[in-house]
mmCIF file of C-alpha atoms in Angstrom:
data_model
loop_
_atom_site.group_PDB
_atom_site.id
_atom_site.type_symbol
_atom_site.label_atom_id
_atom_site.label_comp_id
_atom_site.label_asym_id
_atom_site.label_seq_id
_atom_site.Cartn_x
_atom_site.Cartn_y
_atom_site.Cartn_z
ATOM 1 C CA MET T 1 106.781 103.958 100.689
ATOM 2 C CA VAL T 2 107.623 105.859 97.498
ATOM 3 C CA ASN T 3 106.927 109.577 97.888
ATOM 4 C CA LYS T 4 107.688 111.863 94.958
ATOM 5 C CA THR T 5 106.546 115.067 96.667
ATOM 6 C CA PHE T 6 109.298 117.606 96.053
ATOM 7 C CA VAL T 7 110.769 118.978 99.249
ATOM 8 C CA THR T 8 110.095 122.619 98.372
ATOM 9 C CA ARG T 9 106.508 122.072 99.510
ATOM 10 C CA PHE T 10 107.782 120.971 102.902
ATOM 11 C CA PHE T 11 110.111 123.948 103.266
ATOM 12 C CA ALA T 12 107.445 126.346 102.026
ATOM 13 C CA GLY T 13 105.044 124.913 104.575
ATOM 14 C CA ILE T 14 107.442 125.801 107.374
ATOM 15 C CA ILE T 15 107.775 129.327 106.063
ATOM 16 C CA ILE T 16 104.024 129.795 105.749
ATOM 17 C CA ALA T 17 103.595 128.544 109.307
ATOM 18 C CA GLY T 18 105.822 131.396 110.407
ATOM 19 C CA VAL T 19 108.338 129.100 112.091
ATOM 20 C CA PHE T 20 111.343 130.308 110.131
ATOM 21 C CA LEU T 21 112.318 133.951 110.625
ATOM 22 C CA LEU T 22 114.026 135.450 107.610
ATOM 23 C CA ASN T 23 115.186 138.514 109.493
ATOM 24 C CA ALA T 24 118.807 137.803 110.432
ATOM 25 C CA SER T 25 118.751 139.924 113.591
ATOM 26 C CA ALA T 26 115.708 138.051 114.861
ATOM 27 C CA VAL T 27 117.285 134.671 114.071
ATOM 28 C CA LYS T 28 120.449 135.577 115.963
ATOM 29 C CA ALA T 29 118.532 135.817 119.218
ATOM 30 C CA GLN T 30 117.369 132.200 119.093
ATOM 31 C CA SER T 31 118.825 128.768 118.447
ATOM 32 C CA PRO T 32 119.648 128.254 114.759
ATOM 33 C CA PHE T 33 117.727 124.947 115.021
ATOM 34 C CA LYS T 34 114.550 126.740 116.143
ATOM 35 C CA GLY T 35 111.540 125.502 114.177
ATOM 36 C CA LEU T 36 113.359 122.466 112.801
ATOM 37 C CA GLU T 37 113.613 120.463 116.012
ATOM 38 C CA ASN T 38 111.617 117.625 114.430
ATOM 39 C CA LEU T 39 114.470 117.104 111.946
ATOM 40 C CA PHE T 40 117.186 117.054 114.592
ATOM 41 C CA THR T 41 116.017 114.490 117.086
ATOM 42 C CA THR T 42 118.657 111.819 117.633
ATOM 43 C CA PRO T 43 118.010 108.782 115.384
ATOM 44 C CA ARG T 44 117.787 105.351 116.966
ATOM 45 C CA ASN T 45 120.718 102.954 116.748
ATOM 46 C CA TYR T 46 121.319 99.215 116.578
ATOM 47 C CA VAL T 47 124.526 97.244 117.104
ATOM 48 C CA ILE T 48 124.314 94.278 114.736
ATOM 49 C CA LEU T 49 126.146 91.099 115.738
ATOM 50 C CA HIS T 50 128.145 88.838 113.441
ATOM 51 C CA THR T 51 126.838 85.291 113.256
ATOM 52 C CA ALA T 52 128.748 82.097 112.518
ATOM 53 C CA THR T 53 125.539 80.379 111.439
ATOM 54 C CA ALA T 54 123.192 81.917 108.891
ATOM 55 C CA PRO T 55 119.472 81.752 109.704
ATOM 56 C CA ALA T 56 117.244 79.595 107.536
ATOM 57 C CA ILE T 57 115.131 81.952 105.450
ATOM 58 C CA ASP T 58 111.717 80.369 105.935
ATOM 59 C CA GLY T 59 109.692 83.063 107.699
ATOM 60 C CA ASP T 60 110.057 81.356 111.082
ATOM 61 C CA ILE T 61 112.009 83.723 113.305
ATOM 62 C CA ASN T 62 111.996 81.548 116.431
ATOM 63 C CA ASP T 63 114.992 79.392 115.515
ATOM 64 C CA ASP T 64 118.099 79.416 117.710
ATOM 65 C CA VAL T 65 120.135 81.626 115.366
ATOM 66 C CA TRP T 66 117.813 84.559 115.967
ATOM 67 C CA LYS T 67 117.999 84.201 119.745
ATOM 68 C CA GLN T 68 121.426 85.874 119.728
ATOM 69 C CA ALA T 69 119.954 89.068 118.213
ATOM 70 C CA ALA T 70 118.118 91.741 120.191
ATOM 71 C CA TRP T 71 114.842 93.260 119.077
ATOM 72 C CA THR T 72 114.741 96.899 118.075
ATOM 73 C CA GLU T 73 112.440 99.260 119.860
ATOM 74 C CA VAL T 74 108.839 98.956 118.667
ATOM 75 C CA PHE T 75 107.919 101.177 115.739
ATOM 76 C CA GLN T 76 106.596 104.691 116.229
ATOM 77 C CA ASP T 77 104.733 107.160 114.035
ATOM 78 C CA ILE T 78 106.868 108.520 111.209
ATOM 79 C CA GLU T 79 106.614 112.027 112.695
ATOM 80 C CA GLY T 80 107.731 110.865 116.124
ATOM 81 C CA ASP T 81 106.391 111.660 119.559
ATOM 82 C CA SER T 82 104.154 114.462 118.312
ATOM 83 C CA LYS T 83 101.761 111.820 116.941
ATOM 84 C CA PRO T 84 99.895 108.977 118.684
ATOM 85 C CA HIS T 85 101.722 105.713 119.213
ATOM 86 C CA PRO T 86 100.836 103.036 116.605
ATOM 87 C CA ALA T 87 97.896 100.833 117.497
ATOM 88 C CA LEU T 88 99.720 97.702 116.305
ATOM 89 C CA GLN T 89 103.242 96.603 117.225
ATOM 90 C CA THR T 90 106.142 96.124 114.811
ATOM 91 C CA LYS T 91 109.763 95.280 115.636
ATOM 92 C CA VAL T 92 112.909 94.041 113.907
ATOM 93 C CA LYS T 93 116.109 92.168 114.671
ATOM 94 C CA MET T 94 119.265 91.854 112.546
ATOM 95 C CA LEU T 95 122.402 89.729 112.099
ATOM 96 C CA TRP T 96 125.241 89.627 109.574
ATOM 97 C CA ASP T 97 127.962 87.356 108.267
ATOM 98 C CA ASP T 98 130.589 87.877 105.591
ATOM 99 C CA SER T 99 128.088 87.560 102.751
ATOM 100 C CA CYS T 100 124.696 88.881 103.862
ATOM 101 C CA LEU T 101 122.668 91.206 106.023
ATOM 102 C CA TYR T 102 119.876 89.237 107.731
ATOM 103 C CA ILE T 103 116.635 90.882 108.806
ATOM 104 C CA ALA T 104 113.687 89.459 110.730
ATOM 105 C CA ALA T 105 110.511 91.420 111.360
ATOM 106 C CA GLN T 106 107.433 90.737 113.462
ATOM 107 C CA VAL T 107 104.276 92.514 112.316
ATOM 108 C CA GLN T 108 101.237 92.433 114.592
ATOM 109 C CA GLU T 109 98.081 92.435 112.446
ATOM 110 C CA PRO T 110 94.581 91.158 113.319
ATOM 111 C CA GLN T 111 93.570 91.076 109.633
ATOM 112 C CA VAL T 112 96.392 89.949 107.347
ATOM 113 C CA TRP T 113 95.747 90.743 103.693
ATOM 114 C CA ALA T 114 97.703 91.312 100.492
ATOM 115 C CA TYR T 115 96.802 91.432 96.800
ATOM 116 C CA GLN T 116 99.969 92.534 94.937
ATOM 117 C CA LYS T 117 101.410 89.333 93.467
ATOM 118 C CA HIS T 118 104.098 90.245 90.918
ATOM 119 C CA HIS T 119 107.676 91.329 91.426
ATOM 120 C CA ASP T 120 107.925 95.139 91.347
ATOM 121 C CA ASP T 121 104.183 95.598 91.767
ATOM 122 C CA VAL T 122 103.683 98.693 93.918
ATOM 123 C CA VAL T 123 103.681 96.745 97.152
ATOM 124 C CA PHE T 124 102.737 99.679 99.383
ATOM 125 C CA TYR T 125 99.281 99.609 97.805
ATOM 126 C CA ASP T 126 98.926 96.770 100.324
ATOM 127 C CA ASN T 127 99.936 96.805 103.964
ATOM 128 C CA ASP T 128 103.663 96.211 103.801
ATOM 129 C CA PHE T 129 107.073 96.173 105.492
ATOM 130 C CA GLU T 130 109.880 98.290 104.015
ATOM 131 C CA ILE T 131 113.658 98.458 104.368
ATOM 132 C CA PHE T 132 115.817 101.485 103.491
ATOM 133 C CA ILE T 133 119.615 101.126 103.392
ATOM 134 C CA ASN T 134 122.327 103.748 102.769
ATOM 135 C CA PRO T 135 125.677 101.930 103.154
ATOM 136 C CA ASN T 136 127.900 104.942 102.440
ATOM 137 C CA ASN T 137 126.007 107.343 104.746
ATOM 138 C CA SER T 138 126.077 110.067 102.096
ATOM 139 C CA ALA T 139 122.264 110.456 101.811
ATOM 140 C CA HIS T 140 122.747 109.421 98.165
ATOM 141 C CA GLN T 141 122.946 105.989 96.496
ATOM 142 C CA TYR T 142 120.517 104.080 98.665
ATOM 143 C CA TYR T 143 118.259 101.049 98.395
ATOM 144 C CA GLU T 144 114.629 100.330 99.203
ATOM 145 C CA ILE T 145 113.063 96.881 99.513
ATOM 146 C CA GLU T 146 109.358 96.377 100.198
ATOM 147 C CA VAL T 147 107.487 93.158 100.948
ATOM 148 C CA ASN T 148 103.865 92.265 101.623
ATOM 149 C CA ALA T 149 102.261 89.251 103.300
ATOM 150 C CA LEU T 150 102.350 87.371 99.986
ATOM 151 C CA ASN T 151 106.142 87.765 99.968
ATOM 152 C CA THR T 152 105.921 89.960 96.873
ATOM 153 C CA ILE T 153 109.092 92.054 96.526
ATOM 154 C CA PHE T 154 109.330 95.628 95.248
ATOM 155 C CA ASP T 155 113.004 96.667 95.139
ATOM 156 C CA LEU T 156 114.466 99.928 93.877
ATOM 157 C CA PHE T 157 117.598 102.071 93.916
ATOM 158 C CA LEU T 158 117.834 105.855 94.199
ATOM 159 C CA GLY T 159 120.930 107.834 93.281
ATOM 160 C CA THR T 160 119.469 110.919 94.974
ATOM 161 C CA PRO T 161 116.286 111.430 97.025
ATOM 162 C CA TYR T 162 113.112 112.558 95.271
ATOM 163 C CA ARG T 163 113.394 115.952 96.991
ATOM 164 C CA ASP T 164 116.663 116.490 95.100
ATOM 165 C CA LEU T 165 115.050 115.528 91.776
ATOM 166 C CA GLY T 166 116.072 111.891 92.031
ATOM 167 C CA ASN T 167 114.205 109.128 90.219
ATOM 168 C CA ALA T 168 113.755 105.567 91.411
ATOM 169 C CA MET T 169 115.435 102.848 89.363
ATOM 170 C CA ILE T 170 112.710 100.244 89.647
ATOM 171 C CA ASN T 171 114.509 97.968 87.175
ATOM 172 C CA TRP T 172 117.268 97.509 89.764
ATOM 173 C CA ASN T 173 116.960 94.136 91.489
ATOM 174 C CA ALA T 174 118.584 92.948 94.697
ATOM 175 C CA GLU T 175 120.301 89.997 93.039
ATOM 176 C CA GLY T 176 120.445 86.964 95.291
ATOM 177 C CA LEU T 177 117.886 88.330 97.746
ATOM 178 C CA ARG T 178 116.114 85.594 99.674
ATOM 179 C CA SER T 179 112.897 86.303 101.547
ATOM 180 C CA ALA T 180 110.125 84.361 103.225
ATOM 181 C CA VAL T 181 106.885 85.265 105.006
ATOM 182 C CA LYS T 182 104.936 83.287 107.559
ATOM 183 C CA VAL T 183 101.331 84.304 108.229
ATOM 184 C CA HIS T 184 100.170 83.670 111.771
ATOM 185 C CA GLY T 185 96.526 83.245 110.884
ATOM 186 C CA THR T 186 94.820 83.095 107.504
ATOM 187 C CA LEU T 187 95.615 85.381 104.603
ATOM 188 C CA ASN T 188 92.775 87.376 103.010
ATOM 189 C CA ASP T 189 90.112 85.871 105.280
ATOM 190 C CA PRO T 190 88.050 88.548 107.087
ATOM 191 C CA SER T 191 86.053 85.924 108.994
ATOM 192 C CA ASP T 192 88.706 85.316 111.664
ATOM 193 C CA VAL T 193 91.241 87.238 113.741
ATOM 194 C CA ASP T 194 94.944 86.801 112.968
ATOM 195 C CA LYS T 195 98.051 87.384 115.063
ATOM 196 C CA GLY T 196 100.061 88.912 112.225
ATOM 197 C CA TRP T 197 102.958 87.926 109.998
ATOM 198 C CA THR T 198 106.703 87.511 110.200
ATOM 199 C CA VAL T 199 109.263 88.075 107.467
ATOM 200 C CA GLU T 200 112.891 87.055 107.003
ATOM 201 C CA MET T 201 115.359 88.390 104.467
ATOM 202 C CA ALA T 202 118.927 87.650 103.476
ATOM 203 C CA ILE T 203 120.317 90.621 101.535
ATOM 204 C CA PRO T 204 123.694 89.840 99.894
ATOM 205 C CA PHE T 205 126.270 92.575 100.318
ATOM 206 C CA LYS T 206 127.129 92.163 96.643
ATOM 207 C CA SER T 207 123.589 93.267 95.716
ATOM 208 C CA ILE T 208 123.936 96.556 97.603
ATOM 209 C CA SER T 209 127.523 97.351 96.559
ATOM 210 C CA LEU T 210 128.432 99.884 93.897
ATOM 211 C CA GLY T 211 131.598 99.678 91.833
ATOM 212 C CA ASN T 212 133.760 96.718 90.946
ATOM 213 C CA TYR T 213 134.044 94.919 94.265
ATOM 214 C CA VAL T 214 131.768 93.769 97.075
ATOM 215 C CA ARG T 215 131.802 96.081 100.071
ATOM 216 C CA VAL T 216 131.581 93.802 103.086
ATOM 217 C CA PRO T 217 131.256 95.647 106.418
ATOM 218 C CA GLN T 218 134.041 95.403 108.961
ATOM 219 C CA ASP T 219 133.942 95.548 112.729
ATOM 220 C CA GLY T 220 132.816 99.103 113.531
ATOM 221 C CA THR T 221 131.424 99.911 110.064
ATOM 222 C CA LEU T 222 128.495 102.359 110.255
ATOM 223 C CA TRP T 223 125.524 102.351 107.891
ATOM 224 C CA ARG T 224 122.249 104.231 107.873
ATOM 225 C CA ILE T 225 119.090 102.133 107.858
ATOM 226 C CA ASN T 226 115.403 102.491 108.578
ATOM 227 C CA PHE T 227 112.283 100.378 108.450
ATOM 228 C CA SER T 228 108.747 101.413 107.628
ATOM 229 C CA ARG T 229 105.348 99.804 107.860
ATOM 230 C CA VAL T 230 102.475 101.032 105.718
ATOM 231 C CA GLU T 231 99.057 100.306 107.220
ATOM 232 C CA TRP T 232 95.757 101.136 105.508
ATOM 233 C CA ASP T 233 92.368 101.509 107.177
ATOM 234 C CA THR T 234 89.994 99.063 105.488
ATOM 235 C CA ASN T 235 86.439 97.816 105.400
ATOM 236 C CA VAL T 236 85.269 94.420 104.183
ATOM 237 C CA SER T 237 83.138 94.253 101.046
ATOM 238 C CA ASN T 238 82.124 90.980 99.383
ATOM 239 C CA GLY T 239 84.776 89.129 101.339
ATOM 240 C CA LYS T 240 87.615 91.458 100.299
ATOM 241 C CA TYR T 241 89.493 94.218 102.101
ATOM 242 C CA VAL T 242 88.704 97.644 100.651
ATOM 243 C CA LYS T 243 90.487 100.836 101.680
ATOM 244 C CA GLN T 244 88.391 103.388 103.505
ATOM 245 C CA THR T 245 87.730 106.630 101.640
ATOM 246 C CA ASN T 246 87.139 110.259 102.544
ATOM 247 C CA ALA T 247 84.039 112.244 101.683
ATOM 248 C CA ASP T 248 85.586 113.075 98.288
ATOM 249 C CA GLY T 249 85.964 109.375 97.462
ATOM 250 C CA ARG T 250 89.744 109.281 97.781
ATOM 251 C CA ASN T 251 91.557 106.748 99.913
ATOM 252 C CA LYS T 252 92.200 107.886 103.445
ATOM 253 C CA PRO T 253 95.911 108.515 104.069
ATOM 254 C CA GLU T 254 97.848 105.456 105.109
ATOM 255 C CA HIS T 255 99.504 105.113 108.490
ATOM 256 C CA ASN T 256 103.297 105.253 108.319
ATOM 257 C CA TRP T 257 105.003 103.546 111.247
ATOM 258 C CA VAL T 258 108.788 103.453 111.429
ATOM 259 C CA TRP T 259 111.657 102.273 113.592
ATOM 260 C CA SER T 260 113.478 105.623 113.783
ATOM 261 C CA ALA T 261 111.274 108.716 113.503
ATOM 262 C CA GLN T 262 111.765 110.756 110.340
ATOM 263 C CA GLY T 263 110.188 113.920 111.757
ATOM 264 C CA VAL T 264 108.413 114.425 108.436
ATOM 265 C CA VAL T 265 106.011 112.242 106.429
ATOM 266 C CA ASP T 266 108.653 111.144 103.951
ATOM 267 C CA MET T 267 110.980 108.152 104.182
ATOM 268 C CA HIS T 268 113.316 109.719 101.638
ATOM 269 C CA PHE T 269 115.236 111.852 104.114
ATOM 270 C CA PRO T 270 118.163 109.390 104.510
ATOM 271 C CA GLU T 271 119.908 111.657 107.006
ATOM 272 C CA ARG T 272 117.042 110.902 109.390
ATOM 273 C CA TRP T 273 117.468 107.113 109.303
ATOM 274 C CA GLY T 274 118.799 105.107 112.223
ATOM 275 C CA TYR T 275 122.407 104.064 112.727
ATOM 276 C CA LEU T 276 123.472 100.471 112.085
ATOM 277 C CA GLN T 277 126.832 99.647 113.662
ATOM 278 C CA PHE T 278 128.440 96.339 112.679
ATOM 279 C CA SER T 279 130.175 94.388 115.432
ATOM 280 C CA LYS T 280 132.264 91.219 115.608
ATOM 281 C CA ASN T 281 132.311 91.258 119.398
ATOM 282 C CA VAL T 282 131.258 87.710 120.261
ATOM 283 C CA THR T 283 130.124 88.735 123.741
ATOM 284 C CA GLY T 284 127.557 91.115 122.303
ATOM 285 C CA SER T 285 128.688 93.836 124.699
ATOM 286 C CA THR T 286 129.501 96.488 122.095
ATOM 287 C CA THR T 287 127.725 99.778 122.738
ATOM 288 C CA PHE T 288 126.930 102.473 120.219
ATOM 289 C CA THR T 289 128.723 105.810 120.421
ATOM 290 C CA MET T 290 127.652 108.703 118.216
ATOM 291 C CA PRO T 291 130.591 109.488 115.909
ATOM 292 C CA TYR T 292 132.020 112.985 116.168
ATOM 293 C CA ASN T 293 131.566 113.635 112.443
ATOM 294 C CA GLU T 294 127.841 112.880 112.795
ATOM 295 C CA GLN T 295 127.631 115.717 115.307
ATOM 296 C CA GLN T 296 129.444 117.964 112.846
ATOM 297 C CA ARG T 297 127.034 116.981 110.066
ATOM 298 C CA ARG T 298 124.087 118.358 112.028
ATOM 299 C CA TYR T 299 125.268 121.838 111.068
ATOM 300 C CA LEU T 300 125.620 120.867 107.423
ATOM 301 C CA TRP T 301 122.043 119.573 107.361
ATOM 302 C CA LEU T 302 120.907 122.747 109.093
ATOM 303 C CA ILE T 303 122.497 124.734 106.265
ATOM 304 C CA TYR T 304 120.852 122.463 103.679
ATOM 305 C CA TYR T 305 117.354 122.917 105.126
ATOM 306 C CA ARG T 306 117.748 126.653 105.686
ATOM 307 C CA GLU T 307 119.180 127.275 102.220
ATOM 308 C CA HIS T 308 116.239 125.552 100.530
ATOM 309 C CA MET T 309 113.808 127.483 102.684
ATOM 310 C CA TYR T 310 115.618 130.704 101.759
ATOM 311 C CA PHE T 311 115.521 129.753 98.069
ATOM 312 C CA ALA T 312 111.763 129.107 98.235
ATOM 313 C CA THR T 313 111.287 132.770 99.190
ATOM 314 C CA HIS T 314 114.136 134.569 97.388
ATOM 315 C CA ASN T 315 114.718 132.366 94.320
ATOM 316 C CA GLU T 316 118.428 132.301 95.118
ATOM 317 C CA TYR T 317 120.799 130.886 97.722
ATOM 318 C CA THR T 318 122.791 132.960 100.190
ATOM 319 C CA SER T 319 126.397 132.814 101.402
ATOM 320 C CA ASN T 320 125.545 134.688 104.612
ATOM 321 C CA LEU T 321 125.704 132.314 107.580
ATOM 322 C CA LYS T 322 124.290 134.976 109.870
ATOM 323 C CA GLN T 323 121.098 134.851 107.824
ATOM 324 C CA PHE T 324 120.570 131.477 109.513
ATOM 325 C CA GLY T 325 121.733 132.543 112.971
ATOM 326 C CA LEU T 326 125.117 130.862 112.540
ATOM 327 C CA ASP T 327 128.648 132.114 113.167
ATOM 328 C CA SER T 328 131.771 131.066 111.314
ATOM 329 C CA THR T 329 133.170 129.546 114.515
ATOM 330 C CA ILE T 330 131.136 126.965 116.402
ATOM 331 C CA THR T 331 131.817 124.396 119.101
ATOM 332 C CA VAL T 332 130.999 120.728 118.428
ATOM 333 C CA ASP T 333 131.469 118.259 121.282
ATOM 334 C CA GLY T 334 133.835 120.698 122.946
ATOM 335 C CA LYS T 335 135.949 121.143 119.814
ATOM 336 C CA ILE T 336 136.293 124.350 117.798
ATOM 337 C CA ASN T 337 135.076 124.120 114.201
ATOM 338 C CA ARG T 338 135.096 126.535 111.289
ATOM 339 C CA LEU T 339 131.833 126.830 109.377
ATOM 340 C CA GLN T 340 131.800 128.188 105.819
ATOM 341 C CA LEU T 341 129.110 128.800 103.236
ATOM 342 C CA GLU T 342 129.689 129.396 99.532
ATOM 343 C CA ALA T 343 126.821 130.176 97.164
ATOM 344 C CA THR T 344 125.783 131.332 93.721
ATOM 345 C CA GLN T 345 122.204 131.908 92.681
ATOM 346 C CA HIS T 346 121.615 128.234 91.898
ATOM 347 C CA GLN T 347 124.241 126.353 93.930
ATOM 348 C CA PHE T 348 125.701 126.287 97.414
ATOM 349 C CA MET T 349 128.224 124.382 99.491
ATOM 350 C CA GLY T 350 128.402 124.274 103.256
ATOM 351 C CA LEU T 351 131.696 123.249 104.871
ATOM 352 C CA ILE T 352 132.634 122.367 108.442
ATOM 353 C CA THR T 353 136.268 121.907 109.494
ATOM 354 C CA ASP T 354 137.700 120.790 112.828
ATOM 355 C CA LYS T 355 140.478 123.292 113.533
ATOM 356 C CA ILE T 356 142.687 120.632 115.128
ATOM 357 C CA ASP T 357 142.529 117.694 112.713
ATOM 358 C CA ASN T 358 141.744 119.975 109.734
ATOM 359 C CA ILE T 359 139.263 117.456 108.257
ATOM 360 C CA THR T 360 136.486 119.084 106.251
ATOM 361 C CA TRP T 361 132.990 117.743 105.577
ATOM 362 C CA THR T 362 130.763 119.323 102.942
ATOM 363 C CA ILE T 363 127.149 119.399 101.789
ATOM 364 C CA ASP T 364 125.736 120.816 98.552
ATOM 365 C CA GLN T 365 122.319 121.863 97.238
ATOM 366 C CA GLN T 366 121.487 118.238 96.377
ATOM 367 C CA GLY T 367 122.178 117.038 99.902
ATOM 368 C CA LEU T 368 125.356 115.113 99.053
ATOM 369 C CA VAL T 369 127.544 114.791 102.147
ATOM 370 C CA ARG T 370 131.205 113.876 101.704
ATOM 371 C CA GLN T 371 134.631 114.384 103.207
ATOM 372 C CA LEU T 372 136.674 116.928 101.290
ATOM 373 C CA ASN T 373 139.990 115.558 100.113
ATOM 374 C CA LYS T 374 143.059 117.693 100.594
ATOM 375 C CA HIS T 375 143.535 118.125 96.834
ATOM 376 C CA ASP T 376 139.942 119.397 96.583
ATOM 377 C CA GLU T 377 140.660 122.393 98.809
#
């Protein structure tokens, strides 16, 4: 779902709640992650198998091709375990070949409805299923594809998240995308009870590649991906589904159910998405292992969140790591790392360097994560 709420409101909310202590001596006595635990739960992961036969994109996900793929865990509330488990089940499975990413989703729904009919209509005004993909794992340059039970597609590209003043490019289209929906019941008919709907997609790698060549994953390639389901509470009026409203006449908030918990009601925190690991192991026995640099990045994201919280109060960034309860030397997975923080009033850069391999990862005030090249140092 598109959410243009600027992240300062989120950070300010934490400060107002008294979770974040600005006094450096008080912070030092507790974990530097204290108060932000919801943003540092371990994302879910999925090892995606290579297929020699592409699935037929017809909305039927029971064909033999899909039997080789495992289901994800069922969806949970976007905020995670702190909220009730969704009342209706949603799950996904995935495959890939040398041209496309294939996605199948099963959406349990006793009343299947949809009214948005045109490409790039705001599909989340209906109940929908959404896909978020960040191939370069930089938290920038990512793709969103939404679909409803009418198989209406809303696709968009974001160079940076909304929180970092990004704007959606709605005129971007996933060229070559193929999708199909199968309704298990009757669409837009309140008089009966449905089982739900299933959706299939084939997303060409060329449609989600930037630059002058197609970036096809290799064995072991790691992407970030997440899936969301928007579900509205409705009543039936004159044979149509109408969203329930509050006392002030506004629509009640939608339910946001996701594969990997975001920890915040916003899908546009790409660093919180799940891990998608590509595998060509024909036995399907590949297991996921959290990469070392992902463990390093936790400290960069901690700096990012803390710096924006600090800015919300002081109207400037700080270069003092101790302000956030951090030391310049930290241990990550048993390895010694050097942590650095550079800042001016309006910019900052956090850096983490393994003291053995001397590889440095950085993050800036816009949440761009990248490996620092030697000539950049």
